[in-house]
Short mmCIF file of C-alpha atoms and ligand atoms in Angstrom, two decimals:
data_model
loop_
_atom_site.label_atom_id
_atom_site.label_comp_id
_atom_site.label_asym_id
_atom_site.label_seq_id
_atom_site.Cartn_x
_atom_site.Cartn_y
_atom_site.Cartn_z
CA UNK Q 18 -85.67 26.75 -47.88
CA UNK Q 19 -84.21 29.76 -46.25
CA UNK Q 20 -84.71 33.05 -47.41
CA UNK Q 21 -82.08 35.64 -48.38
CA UNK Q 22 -81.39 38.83 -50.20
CA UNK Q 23 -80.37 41.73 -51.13
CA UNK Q 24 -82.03 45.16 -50.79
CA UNK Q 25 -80.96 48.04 -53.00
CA UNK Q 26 -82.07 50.57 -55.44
CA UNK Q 27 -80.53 50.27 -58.07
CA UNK Q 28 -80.11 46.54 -57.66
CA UNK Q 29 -80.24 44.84 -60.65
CA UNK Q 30 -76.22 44.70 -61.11
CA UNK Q 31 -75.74 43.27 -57.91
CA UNK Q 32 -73.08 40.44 -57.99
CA UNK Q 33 -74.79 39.56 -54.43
CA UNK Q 34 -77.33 35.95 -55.83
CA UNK Q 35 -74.35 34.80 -58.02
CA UNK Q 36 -71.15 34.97 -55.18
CA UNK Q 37 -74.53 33.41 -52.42
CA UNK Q 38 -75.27 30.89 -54.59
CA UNK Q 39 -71.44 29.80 -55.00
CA UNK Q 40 -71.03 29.76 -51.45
CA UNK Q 41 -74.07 27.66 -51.10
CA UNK Q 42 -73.21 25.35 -53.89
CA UNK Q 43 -69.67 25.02 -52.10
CA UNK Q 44 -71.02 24.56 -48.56
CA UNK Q 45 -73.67 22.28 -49.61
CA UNK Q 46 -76.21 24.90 -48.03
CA UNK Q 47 -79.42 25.19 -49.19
CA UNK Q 48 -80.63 28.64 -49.69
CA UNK Q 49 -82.71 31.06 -51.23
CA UNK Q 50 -81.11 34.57 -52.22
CA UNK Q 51 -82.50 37.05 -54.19
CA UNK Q 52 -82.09 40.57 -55.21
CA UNK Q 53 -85.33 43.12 -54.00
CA UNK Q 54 -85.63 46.37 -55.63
CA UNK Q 55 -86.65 49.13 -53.37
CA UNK Q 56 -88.48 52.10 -53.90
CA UNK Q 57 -86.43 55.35 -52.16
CA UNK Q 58 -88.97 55.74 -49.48
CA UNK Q 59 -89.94 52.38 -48.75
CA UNK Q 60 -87.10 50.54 -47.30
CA UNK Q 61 -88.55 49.62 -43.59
CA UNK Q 62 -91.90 48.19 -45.30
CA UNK Q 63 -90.13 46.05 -47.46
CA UNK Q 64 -87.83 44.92 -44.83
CA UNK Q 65 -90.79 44.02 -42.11
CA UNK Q 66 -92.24 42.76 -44.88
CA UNK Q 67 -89.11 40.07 -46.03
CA UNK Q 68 -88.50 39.40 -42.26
CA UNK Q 69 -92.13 39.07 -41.38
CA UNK Q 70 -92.18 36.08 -44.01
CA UNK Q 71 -89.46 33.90 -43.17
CA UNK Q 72 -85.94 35.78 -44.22
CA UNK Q 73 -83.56 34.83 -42.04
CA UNK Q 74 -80.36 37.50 -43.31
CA UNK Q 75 -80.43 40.41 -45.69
CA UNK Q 76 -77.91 42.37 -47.20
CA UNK Q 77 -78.56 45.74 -47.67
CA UNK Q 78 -76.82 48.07 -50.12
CA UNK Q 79 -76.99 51.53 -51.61
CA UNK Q 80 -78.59 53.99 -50.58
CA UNK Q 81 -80.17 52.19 -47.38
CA UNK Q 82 -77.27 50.84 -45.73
CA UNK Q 83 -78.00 54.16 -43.04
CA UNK Q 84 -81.44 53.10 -42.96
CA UNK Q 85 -80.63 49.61 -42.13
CA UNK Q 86 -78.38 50.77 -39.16
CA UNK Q 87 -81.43 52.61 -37.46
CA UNK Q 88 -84.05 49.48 -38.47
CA UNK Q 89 -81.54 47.28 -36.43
CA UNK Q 90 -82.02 46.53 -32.62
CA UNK Q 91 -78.15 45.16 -32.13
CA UNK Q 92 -75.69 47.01 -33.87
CA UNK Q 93 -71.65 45.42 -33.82
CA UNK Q 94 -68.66 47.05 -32.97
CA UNK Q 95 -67.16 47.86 -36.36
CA UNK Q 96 -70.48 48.18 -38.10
CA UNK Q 97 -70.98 51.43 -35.04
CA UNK Q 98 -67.43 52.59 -36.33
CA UNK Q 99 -68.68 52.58 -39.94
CA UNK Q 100 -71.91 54.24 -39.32
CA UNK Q 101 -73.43 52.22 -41.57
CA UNK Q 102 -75.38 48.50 -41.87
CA UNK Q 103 -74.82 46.17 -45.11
CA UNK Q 104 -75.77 42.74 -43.38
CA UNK Q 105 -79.01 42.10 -41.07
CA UNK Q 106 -79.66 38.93 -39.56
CA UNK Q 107 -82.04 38.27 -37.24
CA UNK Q 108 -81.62 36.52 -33.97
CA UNK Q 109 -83.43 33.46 -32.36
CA UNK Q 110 -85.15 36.08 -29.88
CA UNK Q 111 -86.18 37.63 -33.34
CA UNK Q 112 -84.16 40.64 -33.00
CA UNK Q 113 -82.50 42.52 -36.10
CA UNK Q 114 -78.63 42.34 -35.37
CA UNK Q 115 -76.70 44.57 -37.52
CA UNK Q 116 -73.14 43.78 -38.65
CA UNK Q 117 -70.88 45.96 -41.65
CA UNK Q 118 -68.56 43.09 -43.37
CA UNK Q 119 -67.37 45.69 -46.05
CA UNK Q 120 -64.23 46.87 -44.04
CA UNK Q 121 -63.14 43.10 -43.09
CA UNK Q 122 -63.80 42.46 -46.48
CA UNK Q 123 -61.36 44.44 -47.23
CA UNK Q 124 -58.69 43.51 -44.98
CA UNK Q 125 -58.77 40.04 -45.42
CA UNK Q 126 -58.76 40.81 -49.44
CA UNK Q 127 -55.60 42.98 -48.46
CA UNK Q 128 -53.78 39.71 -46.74
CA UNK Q 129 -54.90 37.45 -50.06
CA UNK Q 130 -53.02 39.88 -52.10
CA UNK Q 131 -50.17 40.03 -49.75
CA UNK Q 132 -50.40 44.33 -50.38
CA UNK Q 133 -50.81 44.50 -46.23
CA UNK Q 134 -48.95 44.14 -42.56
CA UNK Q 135 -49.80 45.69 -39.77
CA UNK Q 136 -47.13 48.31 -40.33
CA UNK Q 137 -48.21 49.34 -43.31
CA UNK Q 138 -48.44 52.93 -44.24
CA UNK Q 139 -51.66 53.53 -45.76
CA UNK Q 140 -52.40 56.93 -47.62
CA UNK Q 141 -56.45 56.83 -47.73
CA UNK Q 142 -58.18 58.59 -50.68
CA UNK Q 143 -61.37 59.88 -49.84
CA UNK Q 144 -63.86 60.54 -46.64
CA UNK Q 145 -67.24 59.43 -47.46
CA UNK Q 146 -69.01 57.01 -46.49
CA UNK Q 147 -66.79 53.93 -48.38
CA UNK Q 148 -63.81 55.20 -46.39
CA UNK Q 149 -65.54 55.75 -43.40
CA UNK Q 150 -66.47 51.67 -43.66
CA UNK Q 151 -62.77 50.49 -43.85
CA UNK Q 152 -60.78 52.34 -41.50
CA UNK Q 153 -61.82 50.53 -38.10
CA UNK Q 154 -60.64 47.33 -39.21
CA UNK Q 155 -57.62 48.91 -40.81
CA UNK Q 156 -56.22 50.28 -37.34
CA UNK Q 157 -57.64 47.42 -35.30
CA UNK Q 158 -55.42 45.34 -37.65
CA UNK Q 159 -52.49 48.06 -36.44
CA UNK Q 160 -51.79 50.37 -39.73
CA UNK Q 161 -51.34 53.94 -39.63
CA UNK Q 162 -53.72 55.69 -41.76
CA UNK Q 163 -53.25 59.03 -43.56
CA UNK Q 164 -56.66 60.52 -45.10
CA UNK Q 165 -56.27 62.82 -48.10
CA UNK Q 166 -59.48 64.26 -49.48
CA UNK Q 167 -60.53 66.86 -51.99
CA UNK Q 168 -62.37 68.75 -49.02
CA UNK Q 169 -59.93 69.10 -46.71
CA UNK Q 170 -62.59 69.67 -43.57
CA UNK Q 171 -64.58 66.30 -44.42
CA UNK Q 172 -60.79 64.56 -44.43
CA UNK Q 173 -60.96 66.46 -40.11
CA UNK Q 174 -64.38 65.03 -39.18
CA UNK Q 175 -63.77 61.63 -40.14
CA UNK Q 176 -59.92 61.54 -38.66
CA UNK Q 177 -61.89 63.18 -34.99
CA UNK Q 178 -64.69 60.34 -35.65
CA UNK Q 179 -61.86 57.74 -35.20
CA UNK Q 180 -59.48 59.51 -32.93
CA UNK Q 181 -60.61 57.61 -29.59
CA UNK Q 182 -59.19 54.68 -31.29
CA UNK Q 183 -56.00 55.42 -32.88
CA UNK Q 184 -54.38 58.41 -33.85
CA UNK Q 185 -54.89 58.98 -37.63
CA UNK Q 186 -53.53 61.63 -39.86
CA UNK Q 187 -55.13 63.91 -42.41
CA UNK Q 188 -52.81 65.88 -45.10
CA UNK Q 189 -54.21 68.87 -47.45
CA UNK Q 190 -53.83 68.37 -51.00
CA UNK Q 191 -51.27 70.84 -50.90
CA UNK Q 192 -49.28 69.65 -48.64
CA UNK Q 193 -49.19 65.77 -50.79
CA UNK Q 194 -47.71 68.11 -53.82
CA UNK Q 195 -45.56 70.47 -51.55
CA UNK Q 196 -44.08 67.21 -49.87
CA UNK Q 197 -42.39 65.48 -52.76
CA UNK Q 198 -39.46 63.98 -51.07
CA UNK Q 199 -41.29 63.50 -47.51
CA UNK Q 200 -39.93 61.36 -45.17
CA UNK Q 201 -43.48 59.32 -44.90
CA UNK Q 202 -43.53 56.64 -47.38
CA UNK Q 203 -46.64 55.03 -48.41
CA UNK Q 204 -47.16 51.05 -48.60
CA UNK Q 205 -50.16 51.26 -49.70
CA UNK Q 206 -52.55 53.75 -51.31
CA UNK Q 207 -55.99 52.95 -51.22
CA UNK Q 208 -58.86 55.00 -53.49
CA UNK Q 209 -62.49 55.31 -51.53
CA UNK Q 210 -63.75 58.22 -53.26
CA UNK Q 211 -66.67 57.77 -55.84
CA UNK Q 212 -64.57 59.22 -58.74
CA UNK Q 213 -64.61 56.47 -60.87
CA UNK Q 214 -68.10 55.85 -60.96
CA UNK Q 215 -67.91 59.15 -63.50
CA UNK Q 216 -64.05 58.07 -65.46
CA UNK Q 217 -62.33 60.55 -63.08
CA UNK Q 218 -59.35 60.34 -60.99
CA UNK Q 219 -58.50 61.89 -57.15
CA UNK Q 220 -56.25 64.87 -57.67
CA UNK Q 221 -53.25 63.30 -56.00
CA UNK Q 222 -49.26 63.84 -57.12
CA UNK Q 223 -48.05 60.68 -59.57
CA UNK Q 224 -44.62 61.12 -57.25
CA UNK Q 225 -46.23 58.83 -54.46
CA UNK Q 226 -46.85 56.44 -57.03
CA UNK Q 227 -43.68 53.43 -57.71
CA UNK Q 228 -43.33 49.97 -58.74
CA UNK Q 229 -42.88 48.91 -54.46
CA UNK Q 230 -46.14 50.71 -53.38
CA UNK Q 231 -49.73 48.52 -53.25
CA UNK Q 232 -52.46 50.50 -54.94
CA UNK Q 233 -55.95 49.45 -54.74
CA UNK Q 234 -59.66 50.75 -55.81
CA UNK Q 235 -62.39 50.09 -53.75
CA UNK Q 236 -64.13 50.36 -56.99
CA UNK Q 237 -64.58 47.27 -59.89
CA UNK Q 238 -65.39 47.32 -63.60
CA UNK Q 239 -65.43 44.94 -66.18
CA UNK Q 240 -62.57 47.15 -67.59
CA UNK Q 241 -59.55 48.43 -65.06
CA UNK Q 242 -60.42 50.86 -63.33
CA UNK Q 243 -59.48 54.94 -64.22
CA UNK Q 244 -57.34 55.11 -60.73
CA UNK Q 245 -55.67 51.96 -61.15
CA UNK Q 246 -54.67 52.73 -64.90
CA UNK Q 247 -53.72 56.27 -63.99
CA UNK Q 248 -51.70 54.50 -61.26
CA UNK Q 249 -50.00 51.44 -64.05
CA UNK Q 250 -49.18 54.85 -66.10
CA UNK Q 251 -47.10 56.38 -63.31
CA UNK Q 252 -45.13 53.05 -62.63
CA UNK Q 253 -47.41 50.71 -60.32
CA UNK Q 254 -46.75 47.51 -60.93
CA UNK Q 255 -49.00 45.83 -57.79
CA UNK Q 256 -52.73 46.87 -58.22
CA UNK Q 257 -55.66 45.59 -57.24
CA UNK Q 258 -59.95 46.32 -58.02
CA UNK Q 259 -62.29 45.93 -55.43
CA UNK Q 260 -63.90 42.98 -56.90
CA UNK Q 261 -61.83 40.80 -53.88
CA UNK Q 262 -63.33 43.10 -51.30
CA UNK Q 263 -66.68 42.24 -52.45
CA UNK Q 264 -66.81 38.33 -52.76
CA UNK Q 265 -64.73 38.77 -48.91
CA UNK Q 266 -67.32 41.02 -47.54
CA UNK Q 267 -70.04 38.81 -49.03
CA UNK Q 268 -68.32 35.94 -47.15
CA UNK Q 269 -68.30 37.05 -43.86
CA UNK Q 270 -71.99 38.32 -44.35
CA UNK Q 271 -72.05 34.29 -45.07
CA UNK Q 272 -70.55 33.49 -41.59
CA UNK Q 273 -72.56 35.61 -39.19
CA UNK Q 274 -75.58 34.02 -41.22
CA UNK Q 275 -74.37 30.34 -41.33
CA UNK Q 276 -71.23 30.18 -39.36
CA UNK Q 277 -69.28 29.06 -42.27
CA UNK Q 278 -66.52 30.65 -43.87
CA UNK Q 279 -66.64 29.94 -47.81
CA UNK Q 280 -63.36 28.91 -49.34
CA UNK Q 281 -63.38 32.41 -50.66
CA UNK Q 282 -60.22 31.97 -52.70
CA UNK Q 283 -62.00 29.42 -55.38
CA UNK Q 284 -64.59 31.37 -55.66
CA UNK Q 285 -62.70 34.69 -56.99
CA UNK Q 286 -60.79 32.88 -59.68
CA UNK Q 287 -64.18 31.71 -60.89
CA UNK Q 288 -65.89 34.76 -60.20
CA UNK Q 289 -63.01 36.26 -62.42
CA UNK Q 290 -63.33 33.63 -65.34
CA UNK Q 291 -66.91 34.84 -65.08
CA UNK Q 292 -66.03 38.40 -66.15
P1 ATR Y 1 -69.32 57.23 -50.62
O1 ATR Y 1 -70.40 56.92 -49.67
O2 ATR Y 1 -69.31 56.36 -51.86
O3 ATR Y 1 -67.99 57.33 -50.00
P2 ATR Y 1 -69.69 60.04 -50.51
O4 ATR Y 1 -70.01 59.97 -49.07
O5 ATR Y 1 -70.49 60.94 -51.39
O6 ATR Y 1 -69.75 58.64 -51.22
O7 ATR Y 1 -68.15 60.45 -50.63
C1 ATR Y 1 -67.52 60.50 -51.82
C2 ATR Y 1 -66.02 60.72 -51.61
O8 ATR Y 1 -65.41 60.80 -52.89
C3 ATR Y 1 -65.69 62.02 -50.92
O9 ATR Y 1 -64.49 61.86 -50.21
C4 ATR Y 1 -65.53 62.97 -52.09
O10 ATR Y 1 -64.75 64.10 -51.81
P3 ATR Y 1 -65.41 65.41 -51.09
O11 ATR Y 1 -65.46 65.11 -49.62
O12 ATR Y 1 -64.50 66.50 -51.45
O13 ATR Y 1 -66.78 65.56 -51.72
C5 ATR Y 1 -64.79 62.05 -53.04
N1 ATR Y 1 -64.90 62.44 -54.45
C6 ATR Y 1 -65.95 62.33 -55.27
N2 ATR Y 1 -65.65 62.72 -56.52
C7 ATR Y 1 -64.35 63.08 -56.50
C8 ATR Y 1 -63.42 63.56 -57.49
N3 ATR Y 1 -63.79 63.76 -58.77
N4 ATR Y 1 -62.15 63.82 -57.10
C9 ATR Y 1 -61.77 63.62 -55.83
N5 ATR Y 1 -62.58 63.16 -54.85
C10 ATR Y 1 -63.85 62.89 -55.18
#
């Protein structure tokens, strides 16, 4: 049988075994995935260790997906944009390639919902590491890209990180509020800070917000999520969770193990009946 998982700490959430095992199930693919626990510093021991005894792909998610990207001997284009590794596979001359499927996750979750063209205005929330994941494929696909972030210099360095690609823009706070009636309209507003994990919102002005423009959180709960609610109370009408994003992501993770795509949109109304 072959051997999967997913590495993580915490990791006993992850959705990862249950969305695998559909996409087995539904390619008639025999596999073994499970979820590893790993202590903070012990992520390259455990790693050796799972590819040492047969594992053929890992996924690897907070707070190693840095520590994959150095482990890896290959690294692919977008997951060098991102800066970060969340899928390992190893290669027939048993070298660790390195891949990021969270940003294509995205996209492709973007075209299911119809919220996306390539000449959409995006307004990006956030400059962490979650936004830093998305944007390549987001200006590959063509979009223009504003970042907004609470610290206006983090919202620079990750705008100059991406610069030799495409032009993107960064706004201050300020200048969101100060701009009511601005000429730049937004398609779509997309939330990548790690607010919600505490029940807060980004400080951003409810005047962007209308029943034409896409709004979408990176984040998922079992409940809706405080950004897309605060967004619904302003007069959103098309939102979306990230829950999409993450059966995608885990789908092209899928491919470059397998090279087979999972008939990903089955599997998100029954991931959905699930929860
Ligand atoms: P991640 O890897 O999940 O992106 P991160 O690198 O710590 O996590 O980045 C978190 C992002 O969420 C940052 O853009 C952060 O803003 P700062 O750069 O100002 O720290 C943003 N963030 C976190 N909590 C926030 C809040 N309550 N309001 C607005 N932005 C917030």
């Amino acid at each position: 049988m072959k051997l999967f998982a997913v590495f993580g700490n915490p990791i006993k959430h992850s959705q990862s075994p249950i969305i695998h095992n559909l996409f087995a199930k539904q390619t008639g693919i025999l596999q073994n995935y499970t979820k590893i626990y790993v202590p903070i510093n012990n992520f390259y021991e455990k790693i050796f260790y799972f590819f040492k005894n047969g594992g053929i792909g890992a996924n690897i998610t907070t707070p190693f997906k840095k520590e994959a990207y150095k482990f890896c001997n290959i690294i692919t284009t977008r997951a060098k944009y991102a800066g970060v590794v969340n899928t390992i596979k190893i290669t027939n001359s048993k070298k660790f390639l390195g891949d990021n499927t969270d940003g294509i996750g995205l996209l492709k979750d973007l075209q299911n919902l119809k919220f996306i063209n390539s000449t959409s205005n995006i307004l990006l929330i956030g400059a962490g590491g979650a936004a830093q994941g998305i944007i390549y494929p987001l200006i590959k696909f063509g979009c223009n890209i504003t970042v907004i972030n609470r610290t206006y210099q983090n919202a620079k360095n990750i705008v100059e990180y991406f610069n030799n690609i495409k032009k993107i823009n960064c706004l201050k706070l300020e200048d969101l509020f100060i701009n009511l009636d601005n000429t730049i309209k937004y398609n779509l507003i997309i939330n990548a800070t790690s607010s919600s994990i505490k029940g807060n919102i980004p400080n951003i002005p409810s005047s962007i917000i209308n029943q034409d423009v896409f709004c979408y959180d990176l984040f998922y709960n079992i409940k809706i999520t405080p950004f897309l609610k605060w967004c619904i109370n302003h007069g959103a009408k098309k939102i979306s969770d990230g829950i999409g994003m993450l059966i995608e992501q885990a789908a092209y993770s899928f491919y470059l193990w397998h090279g087979i795509m999972p008939n990903t949109k089955i599997i998100i109304q029954k991931y959905k009946k699930y929860n």
